[in-house]
PDB file of C-alpha atoms in Angstrom:
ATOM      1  CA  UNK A   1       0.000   0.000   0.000  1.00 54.00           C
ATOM      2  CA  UNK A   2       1.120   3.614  -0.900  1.00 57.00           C
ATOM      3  CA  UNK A   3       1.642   5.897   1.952  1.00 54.00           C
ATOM      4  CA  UNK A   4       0.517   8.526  -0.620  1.00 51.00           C
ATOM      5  CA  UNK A   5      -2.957   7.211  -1.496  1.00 51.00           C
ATOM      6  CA  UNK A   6      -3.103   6.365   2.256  1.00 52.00           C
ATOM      7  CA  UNK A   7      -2.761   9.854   3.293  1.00 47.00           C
ATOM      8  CA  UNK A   8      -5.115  11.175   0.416  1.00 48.00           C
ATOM      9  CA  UNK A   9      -7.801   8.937   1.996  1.00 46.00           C
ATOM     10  CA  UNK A  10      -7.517   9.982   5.461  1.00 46.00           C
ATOM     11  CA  UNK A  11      -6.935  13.268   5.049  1.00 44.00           C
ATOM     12  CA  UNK A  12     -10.774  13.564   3.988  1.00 40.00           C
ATOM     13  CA  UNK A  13     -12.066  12.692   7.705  1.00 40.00           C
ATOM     14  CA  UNK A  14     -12.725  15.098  10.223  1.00 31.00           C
ATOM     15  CA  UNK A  15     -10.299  15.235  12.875  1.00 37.00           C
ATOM     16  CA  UNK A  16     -12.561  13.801  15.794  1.00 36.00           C
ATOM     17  CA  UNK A  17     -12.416  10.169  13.516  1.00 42.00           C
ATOM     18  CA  UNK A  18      -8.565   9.823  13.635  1.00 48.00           C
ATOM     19  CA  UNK A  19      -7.286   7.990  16.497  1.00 51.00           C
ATOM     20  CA  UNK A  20      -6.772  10.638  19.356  1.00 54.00           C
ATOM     21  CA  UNK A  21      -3.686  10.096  22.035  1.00 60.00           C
ATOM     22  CA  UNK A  22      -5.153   8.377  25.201  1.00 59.00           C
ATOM     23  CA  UNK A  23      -2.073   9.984  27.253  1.00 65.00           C
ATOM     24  CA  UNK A  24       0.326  12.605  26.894  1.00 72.00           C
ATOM     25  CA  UNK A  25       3.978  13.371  28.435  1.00 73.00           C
ATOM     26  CA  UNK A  26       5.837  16.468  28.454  1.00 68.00           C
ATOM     27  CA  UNK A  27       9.314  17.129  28.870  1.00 72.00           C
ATOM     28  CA  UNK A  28      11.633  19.852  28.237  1.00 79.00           C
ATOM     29  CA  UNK A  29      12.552  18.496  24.031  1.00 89.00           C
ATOM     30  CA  UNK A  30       8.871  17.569  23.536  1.00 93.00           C
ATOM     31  CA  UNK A  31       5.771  15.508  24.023  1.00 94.00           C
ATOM     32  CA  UNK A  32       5.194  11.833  24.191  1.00 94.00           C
ATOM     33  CA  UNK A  33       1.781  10.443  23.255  1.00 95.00           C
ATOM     34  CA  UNK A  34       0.610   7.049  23.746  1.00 95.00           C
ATOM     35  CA  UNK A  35      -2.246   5.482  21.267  1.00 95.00           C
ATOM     36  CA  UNK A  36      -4.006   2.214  21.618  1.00 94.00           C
ATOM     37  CA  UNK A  37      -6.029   1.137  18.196  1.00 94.00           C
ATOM     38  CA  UNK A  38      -6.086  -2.451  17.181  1.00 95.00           C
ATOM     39  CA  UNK A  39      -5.026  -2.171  13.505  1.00 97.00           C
ATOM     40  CA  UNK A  40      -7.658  -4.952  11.099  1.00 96.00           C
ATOM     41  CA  UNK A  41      -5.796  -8.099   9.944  1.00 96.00           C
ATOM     42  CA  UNK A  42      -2.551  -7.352  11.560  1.00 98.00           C
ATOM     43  CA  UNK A  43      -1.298  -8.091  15.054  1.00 97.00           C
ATOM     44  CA  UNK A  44      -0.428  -4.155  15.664  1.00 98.00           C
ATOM     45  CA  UNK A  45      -2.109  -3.294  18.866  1.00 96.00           C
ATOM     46  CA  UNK A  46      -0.811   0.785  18.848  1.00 96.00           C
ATOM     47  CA  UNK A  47       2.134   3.096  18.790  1.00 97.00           C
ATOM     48  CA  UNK A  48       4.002   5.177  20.864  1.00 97.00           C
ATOM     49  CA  UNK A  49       4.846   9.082  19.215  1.00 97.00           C
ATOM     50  CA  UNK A  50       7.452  11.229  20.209  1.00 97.00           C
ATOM     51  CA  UNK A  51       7.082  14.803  19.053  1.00 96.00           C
ATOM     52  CA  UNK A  52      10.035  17.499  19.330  1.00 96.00           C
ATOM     53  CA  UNK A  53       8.780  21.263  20.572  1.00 95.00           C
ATOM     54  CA  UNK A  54       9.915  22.728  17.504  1.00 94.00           C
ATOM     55  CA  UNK A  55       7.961  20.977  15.901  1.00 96.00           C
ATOM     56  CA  UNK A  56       4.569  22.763  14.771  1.00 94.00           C
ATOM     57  CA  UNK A  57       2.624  24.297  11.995  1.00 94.00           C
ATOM     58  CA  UNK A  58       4.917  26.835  11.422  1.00 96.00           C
ATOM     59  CA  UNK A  59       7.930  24.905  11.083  1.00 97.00           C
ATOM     60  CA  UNK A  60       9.713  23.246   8.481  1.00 97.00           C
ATOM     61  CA  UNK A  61       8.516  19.586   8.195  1.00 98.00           C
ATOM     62  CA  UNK A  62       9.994  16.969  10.534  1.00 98.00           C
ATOM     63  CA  UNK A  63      11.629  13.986   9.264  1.00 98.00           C
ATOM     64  CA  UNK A  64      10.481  10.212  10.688  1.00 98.00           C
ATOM     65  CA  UNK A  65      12.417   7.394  12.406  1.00 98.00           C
ATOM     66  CA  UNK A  66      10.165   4.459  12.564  1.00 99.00           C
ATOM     67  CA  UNK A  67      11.764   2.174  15.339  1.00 98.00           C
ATOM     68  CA  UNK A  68      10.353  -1.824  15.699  1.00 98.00           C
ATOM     69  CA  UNK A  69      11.383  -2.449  19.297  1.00 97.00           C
ATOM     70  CA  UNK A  70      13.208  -6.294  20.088  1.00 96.00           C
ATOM     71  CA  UNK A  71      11.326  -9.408  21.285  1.00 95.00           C
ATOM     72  CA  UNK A  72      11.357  -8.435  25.014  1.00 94.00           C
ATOM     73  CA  UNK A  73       8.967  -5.777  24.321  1.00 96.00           C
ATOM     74  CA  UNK A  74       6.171  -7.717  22.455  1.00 96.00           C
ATOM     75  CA  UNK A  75       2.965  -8.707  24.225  1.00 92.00           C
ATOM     76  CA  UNK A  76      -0.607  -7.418  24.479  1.00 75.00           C
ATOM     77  CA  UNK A  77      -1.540  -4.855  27.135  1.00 75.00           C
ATOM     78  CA  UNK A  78       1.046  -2.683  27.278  1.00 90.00           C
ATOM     79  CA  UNK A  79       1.634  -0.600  24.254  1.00 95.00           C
ATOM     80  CA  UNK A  80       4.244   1.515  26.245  1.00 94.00           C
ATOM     81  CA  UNK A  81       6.916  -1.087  27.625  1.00 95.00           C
ATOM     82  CA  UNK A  82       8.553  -0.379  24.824  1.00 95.00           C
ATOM     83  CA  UNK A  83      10.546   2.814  26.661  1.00 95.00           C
ATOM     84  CA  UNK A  84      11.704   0.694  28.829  1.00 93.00           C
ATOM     85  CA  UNK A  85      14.927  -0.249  26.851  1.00 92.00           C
ATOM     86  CA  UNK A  86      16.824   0.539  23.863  1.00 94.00           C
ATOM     87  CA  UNK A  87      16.104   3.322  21.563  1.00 96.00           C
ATOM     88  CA  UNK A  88      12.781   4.477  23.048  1.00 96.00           C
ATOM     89  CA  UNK A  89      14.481   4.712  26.084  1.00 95.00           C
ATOM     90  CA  UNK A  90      16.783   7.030  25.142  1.00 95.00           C
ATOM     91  CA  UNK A  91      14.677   9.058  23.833  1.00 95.00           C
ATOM     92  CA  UNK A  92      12.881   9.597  27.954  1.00 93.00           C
ATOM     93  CA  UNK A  93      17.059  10.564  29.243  1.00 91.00           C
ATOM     94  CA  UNK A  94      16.748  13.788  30.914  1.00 88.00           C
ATOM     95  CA  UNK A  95      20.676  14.096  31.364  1.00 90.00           C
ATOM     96  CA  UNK A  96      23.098  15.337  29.090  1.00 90.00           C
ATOM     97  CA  UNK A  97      20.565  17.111  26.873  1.00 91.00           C
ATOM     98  CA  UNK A  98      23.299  19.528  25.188  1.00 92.00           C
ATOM     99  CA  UNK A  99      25.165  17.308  23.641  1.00 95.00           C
ATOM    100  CA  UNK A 100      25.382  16.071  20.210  1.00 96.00           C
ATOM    101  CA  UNK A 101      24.057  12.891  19.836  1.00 96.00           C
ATOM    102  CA  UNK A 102      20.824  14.147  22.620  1.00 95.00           C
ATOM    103  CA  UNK A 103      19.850  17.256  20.269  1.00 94.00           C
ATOM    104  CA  UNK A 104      20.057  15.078  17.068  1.00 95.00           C
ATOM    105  CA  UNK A 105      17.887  12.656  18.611  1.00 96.00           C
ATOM    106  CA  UNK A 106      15.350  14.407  20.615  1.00 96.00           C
ATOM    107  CA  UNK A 107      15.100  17.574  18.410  1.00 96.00           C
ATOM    108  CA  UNK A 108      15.327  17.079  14.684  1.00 97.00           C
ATOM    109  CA  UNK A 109      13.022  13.657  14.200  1.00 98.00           C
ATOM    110  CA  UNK A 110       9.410  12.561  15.185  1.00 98.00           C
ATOM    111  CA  UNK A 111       9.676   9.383  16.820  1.00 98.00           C
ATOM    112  CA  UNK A 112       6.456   6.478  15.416  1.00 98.00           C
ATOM    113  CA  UNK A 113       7.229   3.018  17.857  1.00 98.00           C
ATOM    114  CA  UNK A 114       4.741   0.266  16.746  1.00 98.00           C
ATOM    115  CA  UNK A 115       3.808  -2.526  18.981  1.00 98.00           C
ATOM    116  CA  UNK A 116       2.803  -5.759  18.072  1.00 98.00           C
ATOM    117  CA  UNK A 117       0.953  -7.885  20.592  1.00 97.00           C
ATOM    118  CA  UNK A 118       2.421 -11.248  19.286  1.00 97.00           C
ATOM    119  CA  UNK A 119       4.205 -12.660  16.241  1.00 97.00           C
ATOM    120  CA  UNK A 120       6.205 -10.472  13.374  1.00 98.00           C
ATOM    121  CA  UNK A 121       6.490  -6.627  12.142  1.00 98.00           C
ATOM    122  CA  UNK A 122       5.710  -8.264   9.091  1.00 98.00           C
ATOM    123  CA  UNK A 123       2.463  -9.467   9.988  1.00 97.00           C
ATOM    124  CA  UNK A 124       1.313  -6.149  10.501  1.00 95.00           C
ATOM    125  CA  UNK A 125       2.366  -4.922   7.463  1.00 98.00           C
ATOM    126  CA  UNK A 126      -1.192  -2.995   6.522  1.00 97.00           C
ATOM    127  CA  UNK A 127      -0.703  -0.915   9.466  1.00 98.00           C
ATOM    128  CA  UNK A 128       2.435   1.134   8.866  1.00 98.00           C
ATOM    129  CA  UNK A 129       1.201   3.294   6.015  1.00 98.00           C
ATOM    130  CA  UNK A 130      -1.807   4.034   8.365  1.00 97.00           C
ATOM    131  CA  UNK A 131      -0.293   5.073  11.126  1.00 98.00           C
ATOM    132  CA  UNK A 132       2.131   7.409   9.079  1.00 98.00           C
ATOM    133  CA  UNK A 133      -0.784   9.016   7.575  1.00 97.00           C
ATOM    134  CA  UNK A 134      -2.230   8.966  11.103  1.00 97.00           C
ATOM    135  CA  UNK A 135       0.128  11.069  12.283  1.00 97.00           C
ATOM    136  CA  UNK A 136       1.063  13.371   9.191  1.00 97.00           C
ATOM    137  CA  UNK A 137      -2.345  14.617   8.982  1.00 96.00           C
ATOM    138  CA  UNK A 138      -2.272  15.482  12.305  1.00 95.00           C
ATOM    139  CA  UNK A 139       1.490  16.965  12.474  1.00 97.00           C
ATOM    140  CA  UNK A 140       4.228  18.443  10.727  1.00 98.00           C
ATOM    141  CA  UNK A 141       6.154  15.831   9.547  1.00 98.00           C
ATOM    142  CA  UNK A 142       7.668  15.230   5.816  1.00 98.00           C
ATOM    143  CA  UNK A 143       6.632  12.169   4.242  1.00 98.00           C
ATOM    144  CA  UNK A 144       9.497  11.822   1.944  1.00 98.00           C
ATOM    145  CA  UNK A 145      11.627  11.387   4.941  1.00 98.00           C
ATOM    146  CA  UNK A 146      10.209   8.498   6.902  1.00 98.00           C
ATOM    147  CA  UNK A 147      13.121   6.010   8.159  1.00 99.00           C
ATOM    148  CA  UNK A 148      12.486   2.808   9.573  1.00 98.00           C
ATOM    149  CA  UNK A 149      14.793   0.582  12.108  1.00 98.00           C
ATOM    150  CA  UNK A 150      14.959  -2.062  14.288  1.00 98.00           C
ATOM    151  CA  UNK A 151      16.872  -4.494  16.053  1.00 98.00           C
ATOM    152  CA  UNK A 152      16.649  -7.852  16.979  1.00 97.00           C
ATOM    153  CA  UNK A 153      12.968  -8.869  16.299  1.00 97.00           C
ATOM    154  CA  UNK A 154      12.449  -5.211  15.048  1.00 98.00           C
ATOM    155  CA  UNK A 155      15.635  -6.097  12.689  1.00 98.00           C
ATOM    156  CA  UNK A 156      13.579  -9.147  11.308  1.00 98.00           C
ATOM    157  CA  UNK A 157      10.215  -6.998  11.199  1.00 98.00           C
ATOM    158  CA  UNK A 158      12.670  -4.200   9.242  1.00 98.00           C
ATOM    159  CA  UNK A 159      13.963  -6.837   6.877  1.00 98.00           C
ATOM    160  CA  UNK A 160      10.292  -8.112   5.854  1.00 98.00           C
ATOM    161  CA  UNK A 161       8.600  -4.804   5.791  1.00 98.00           C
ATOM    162  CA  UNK A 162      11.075  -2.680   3.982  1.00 98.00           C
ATOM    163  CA  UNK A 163      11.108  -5.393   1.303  1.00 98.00           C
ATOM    164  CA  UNK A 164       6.829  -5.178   0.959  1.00 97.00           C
ATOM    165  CA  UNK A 165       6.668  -1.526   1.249  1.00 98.00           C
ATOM    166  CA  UNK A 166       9.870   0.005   0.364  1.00 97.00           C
ATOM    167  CA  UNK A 167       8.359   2.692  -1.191  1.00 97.00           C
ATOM    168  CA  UNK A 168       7.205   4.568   2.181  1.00 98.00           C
ATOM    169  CA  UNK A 169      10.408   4.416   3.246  1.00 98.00           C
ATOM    170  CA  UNK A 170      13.265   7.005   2.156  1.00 98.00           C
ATOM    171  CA  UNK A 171      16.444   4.887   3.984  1.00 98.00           C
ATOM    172  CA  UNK A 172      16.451   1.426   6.739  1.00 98.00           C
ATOM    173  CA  UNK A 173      18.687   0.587   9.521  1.00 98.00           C
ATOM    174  CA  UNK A 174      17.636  -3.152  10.232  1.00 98.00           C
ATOM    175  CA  UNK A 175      20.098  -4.677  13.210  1.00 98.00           C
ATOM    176  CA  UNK A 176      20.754  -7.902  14.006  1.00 97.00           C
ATOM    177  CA  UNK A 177      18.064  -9.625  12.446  1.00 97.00           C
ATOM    178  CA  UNK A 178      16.520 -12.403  10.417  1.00 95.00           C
ATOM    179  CA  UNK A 179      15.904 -11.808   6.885  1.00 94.00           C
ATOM    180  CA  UNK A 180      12.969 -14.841   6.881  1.00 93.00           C
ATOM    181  CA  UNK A 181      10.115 -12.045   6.576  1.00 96.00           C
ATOM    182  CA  UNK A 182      11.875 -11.033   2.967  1.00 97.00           C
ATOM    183  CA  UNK A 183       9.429 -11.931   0.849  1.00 93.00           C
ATOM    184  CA  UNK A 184      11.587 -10.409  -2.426  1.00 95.00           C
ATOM    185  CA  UNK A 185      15.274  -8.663  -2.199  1.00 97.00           C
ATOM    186  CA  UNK A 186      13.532  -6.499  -5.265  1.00 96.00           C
ATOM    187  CA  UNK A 187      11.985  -4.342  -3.031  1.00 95.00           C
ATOM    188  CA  UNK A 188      15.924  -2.801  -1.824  1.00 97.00           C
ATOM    189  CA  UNK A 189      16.872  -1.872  -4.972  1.00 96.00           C
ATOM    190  CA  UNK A 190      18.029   1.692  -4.716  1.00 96.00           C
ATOM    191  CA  UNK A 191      16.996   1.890  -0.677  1.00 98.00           C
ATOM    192  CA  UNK A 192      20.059   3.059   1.434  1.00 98.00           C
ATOM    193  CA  UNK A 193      20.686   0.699   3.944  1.00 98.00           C
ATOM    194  CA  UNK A 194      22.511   0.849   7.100  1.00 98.00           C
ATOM    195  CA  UNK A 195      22.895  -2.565   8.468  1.00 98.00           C
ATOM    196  CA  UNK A 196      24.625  -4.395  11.304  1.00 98.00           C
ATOM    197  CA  UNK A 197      25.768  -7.419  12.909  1.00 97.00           C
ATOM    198  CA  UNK A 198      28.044  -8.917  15.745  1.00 97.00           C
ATOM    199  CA  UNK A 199      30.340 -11.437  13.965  1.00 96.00           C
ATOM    200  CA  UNK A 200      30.174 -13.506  17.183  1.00 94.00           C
ATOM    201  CA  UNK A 201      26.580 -13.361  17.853  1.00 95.00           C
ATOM    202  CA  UNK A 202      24.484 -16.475  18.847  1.00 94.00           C
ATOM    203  CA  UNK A 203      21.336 -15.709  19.000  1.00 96.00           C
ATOM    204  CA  UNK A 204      20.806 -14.626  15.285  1.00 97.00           C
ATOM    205  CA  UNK A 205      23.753 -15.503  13.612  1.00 96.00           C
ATOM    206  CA  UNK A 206      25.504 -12.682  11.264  1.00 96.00           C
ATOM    207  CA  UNK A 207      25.620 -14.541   8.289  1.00 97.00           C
ATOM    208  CA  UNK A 208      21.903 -13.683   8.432  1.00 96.00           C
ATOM    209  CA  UNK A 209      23.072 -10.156   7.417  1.00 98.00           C
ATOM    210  CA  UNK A 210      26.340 -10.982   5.232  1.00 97.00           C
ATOM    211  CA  UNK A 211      23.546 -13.140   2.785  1.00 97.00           C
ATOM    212  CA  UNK A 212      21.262 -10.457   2.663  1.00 97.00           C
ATOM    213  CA  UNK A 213      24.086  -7.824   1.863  1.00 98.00           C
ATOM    214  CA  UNK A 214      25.440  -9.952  -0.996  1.00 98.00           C
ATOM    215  CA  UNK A 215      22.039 -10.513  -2.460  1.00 97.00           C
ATOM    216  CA  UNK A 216      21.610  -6.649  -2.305  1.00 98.00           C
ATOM    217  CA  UNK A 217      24.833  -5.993  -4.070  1.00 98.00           C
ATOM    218  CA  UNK A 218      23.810  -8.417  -7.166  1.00 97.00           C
ATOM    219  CA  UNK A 219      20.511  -6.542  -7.457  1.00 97.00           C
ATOM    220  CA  UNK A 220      22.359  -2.973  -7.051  1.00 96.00           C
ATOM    221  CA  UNK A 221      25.419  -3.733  -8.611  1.00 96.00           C
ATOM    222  CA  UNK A 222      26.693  -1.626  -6.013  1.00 96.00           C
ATOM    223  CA  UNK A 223      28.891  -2.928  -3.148  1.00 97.00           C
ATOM    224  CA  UNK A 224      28.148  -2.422   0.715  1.00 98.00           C
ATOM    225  CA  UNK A 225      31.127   0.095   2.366  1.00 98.00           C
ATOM    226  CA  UNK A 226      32.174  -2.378   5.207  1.00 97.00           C
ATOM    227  CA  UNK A 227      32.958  -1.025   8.860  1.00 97.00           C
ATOM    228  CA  UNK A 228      33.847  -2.857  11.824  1.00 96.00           C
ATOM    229  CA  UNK A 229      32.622  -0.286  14.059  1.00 96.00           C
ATOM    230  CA  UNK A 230      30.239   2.817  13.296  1.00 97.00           C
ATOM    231  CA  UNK A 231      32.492   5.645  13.478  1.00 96.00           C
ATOM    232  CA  UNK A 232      34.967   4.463  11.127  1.00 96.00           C
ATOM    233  CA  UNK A 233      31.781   4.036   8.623  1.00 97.00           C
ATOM    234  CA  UNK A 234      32.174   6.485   5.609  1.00 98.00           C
ATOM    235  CA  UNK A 235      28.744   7.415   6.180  1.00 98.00           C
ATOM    236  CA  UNK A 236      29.051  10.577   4.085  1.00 98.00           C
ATOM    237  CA  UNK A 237      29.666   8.968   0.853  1.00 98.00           C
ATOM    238  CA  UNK A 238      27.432   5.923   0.693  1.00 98.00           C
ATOM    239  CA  UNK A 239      24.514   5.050   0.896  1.00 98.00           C
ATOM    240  CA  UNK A 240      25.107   1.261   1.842  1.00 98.00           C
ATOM    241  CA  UNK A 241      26.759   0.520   4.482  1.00 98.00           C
ATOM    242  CA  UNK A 242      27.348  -2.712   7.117  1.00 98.00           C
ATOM    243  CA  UNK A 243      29.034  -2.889  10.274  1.00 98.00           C
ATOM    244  CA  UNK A 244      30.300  -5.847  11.667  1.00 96.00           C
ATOM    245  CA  UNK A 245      30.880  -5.507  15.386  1.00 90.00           C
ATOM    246  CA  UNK A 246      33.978  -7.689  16.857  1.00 86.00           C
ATOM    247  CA  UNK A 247      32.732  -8.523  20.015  1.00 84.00           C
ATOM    248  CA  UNK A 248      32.641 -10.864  22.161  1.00 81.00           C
ATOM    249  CA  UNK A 249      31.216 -14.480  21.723  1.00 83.00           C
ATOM    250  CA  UNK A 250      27.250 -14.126  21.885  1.00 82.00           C
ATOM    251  CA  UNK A 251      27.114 -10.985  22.152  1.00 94.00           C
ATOM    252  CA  UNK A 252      23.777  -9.985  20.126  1.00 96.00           C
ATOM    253  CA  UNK A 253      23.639  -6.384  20.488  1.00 96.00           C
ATOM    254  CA  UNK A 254      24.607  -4.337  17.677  1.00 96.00           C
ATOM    255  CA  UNK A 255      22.121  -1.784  18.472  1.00 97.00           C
ATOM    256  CA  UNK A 256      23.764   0.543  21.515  1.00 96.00           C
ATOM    257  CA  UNK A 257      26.665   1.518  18.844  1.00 96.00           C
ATOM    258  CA  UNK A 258      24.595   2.377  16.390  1.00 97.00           C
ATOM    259  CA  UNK A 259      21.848   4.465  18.333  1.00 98.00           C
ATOM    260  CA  UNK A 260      24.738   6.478  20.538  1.00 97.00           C
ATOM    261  CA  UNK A 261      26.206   7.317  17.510  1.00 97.00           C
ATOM    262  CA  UNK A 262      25.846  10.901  16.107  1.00 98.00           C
ATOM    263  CA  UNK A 263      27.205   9.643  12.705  1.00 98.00           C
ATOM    264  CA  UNK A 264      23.778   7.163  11.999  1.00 98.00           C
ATOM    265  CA  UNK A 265      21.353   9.873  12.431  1.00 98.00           C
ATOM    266  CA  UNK A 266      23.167  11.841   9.956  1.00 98.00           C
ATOM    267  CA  UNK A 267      23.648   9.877   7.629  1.00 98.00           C
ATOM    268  CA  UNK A 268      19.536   8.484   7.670  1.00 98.00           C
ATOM    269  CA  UNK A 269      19.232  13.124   7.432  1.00 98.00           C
ATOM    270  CA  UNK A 270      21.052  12.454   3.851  1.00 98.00           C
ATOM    271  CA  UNK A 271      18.226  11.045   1.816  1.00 98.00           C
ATOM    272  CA  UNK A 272      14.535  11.409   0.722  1.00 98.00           C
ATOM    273  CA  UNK A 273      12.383   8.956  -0.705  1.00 93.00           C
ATOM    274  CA  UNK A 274      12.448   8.304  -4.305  1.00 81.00           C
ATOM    275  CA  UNK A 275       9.475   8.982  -6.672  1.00 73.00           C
ATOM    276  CA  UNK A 276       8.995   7.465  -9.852  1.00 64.00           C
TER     277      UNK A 276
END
């Protein structure tokens, strides 16, 4: 589904029919909202929204980060838990707010965090383009700019949905995750990827990744800049990239480098989606 004919469609109802915030958070960088709509025919149960201050009407429009949170976070009930680690939790650090990497984060992107109640992202596939045009007709955000990550189980859900929908999505960061939700490697031609992987990880093992990067190349004819960590990436001159983290023996997350690191969000602030 196009996010475009998506938006066109609920842009014509009235404001009271979109799906209001059933709780609100403020905080000094902006406001948190919490919504709660079972999504038909998929197992998304809601989504969490993270909107800077300086974001508003009169402002230029914001770009997206779609996070999928891990496995930890996926259950029924509880739309929220997923703050409670990783990227989303970040995002609720009051200390530190003048650096770098905190004003990137918390002041140049809107924040959409699914949650699924069981199973894959990729069940839930239907919802995505709703919930960005959800939220765009309600604030200021740029379309064209929507970027979508995740790790672990959000790194599977990030394989499988960018390669259904790719064309909502203007760049994709999926960590440490399966690639059995791929239902064609078509659907990355010509998306910038960031990807990344623990060489010694267990639980999802990185050749995962390394198949999914070679398959990408074929279809590209374009090969992946390797890194072993995220700061030595080139981020400035390509647009795909993978990271293989030497780390310990099992260690499975590949996520804290690349979410600390100032150098990620700008390079996701280099692109736009393409149009035909």
């Amino acid at each position: 589904m196009n996010i475009l004919s998506t938006f066109a469609t609920l842009s014509l109802l009235t404001a009271f029919l979109l799906p209001q915030p059933i709780q609100k958070s403020d905080t000094s960088t902006g406001d948190f909202y919490l919504v709660e709509k079972q999504y038909e025919g998929t197992n998304v149960d809601g989504y969490n929204l993270y909107i800077p201050h300086s974001c508003n009407k009169d402002s230029e429009a914001f770009p997206v980060i779609m996070f999928f949170h891990g496995g930890t976070s996926v259950g029924g009930g509880k739309v929220d838990v997923v703050y409670e680690r990783n990227l989303a939790k970040y995002l609720k650090e009051t200390s530190g707010l003048e650096t770098e990497i905190k004003q990137l984060r918390l002041n140049t992107f809107v924040y959409i965090i699914p949650h699924i109640s069981q199973g894959q992202f990729y069940h839930g596939t239907a919802a995505y383009p709703q919930i960005i045009a959800e939220v765009a007709a309600e604030y200021n955000i740029d379309v064209d700019r929507v970027y979508l990550t995740g790790l672990s189980r959000g790194g599977h859900g990030t394989w499988g949905v960018a390669s259904r929908i790719p064309e909502n999505f203007a760049a994709v960061a999926p960590l440490c995750g399966g690639q059995h939700g791929v239902e064609s490697y078509e659907g990355f031609k010509n998306l910038p990827m960031w990807t990344a992987h623990n060489l010694a990880d267990q639980s999802v093992m990185h050749a995962e990744t390394k198949g999914a990067v070679e398959k990408i190349e074929l279809i590209n004819e374009t090969p992946f800049h390797h890194s072993n960590k995220v700061k030595e990436a080139d981020y400035q001159n390509h647009r795909y990239i993978f990271t293989s983290g030497s780390h310990p023996v099992n260690n499975h997350n590949a996520w804290s480098e690349v979410y600390t690191s100032v150098e990620f969000y700008k390079w996701l602030l280099r692109f736009e989606r393409e149009r035909d």
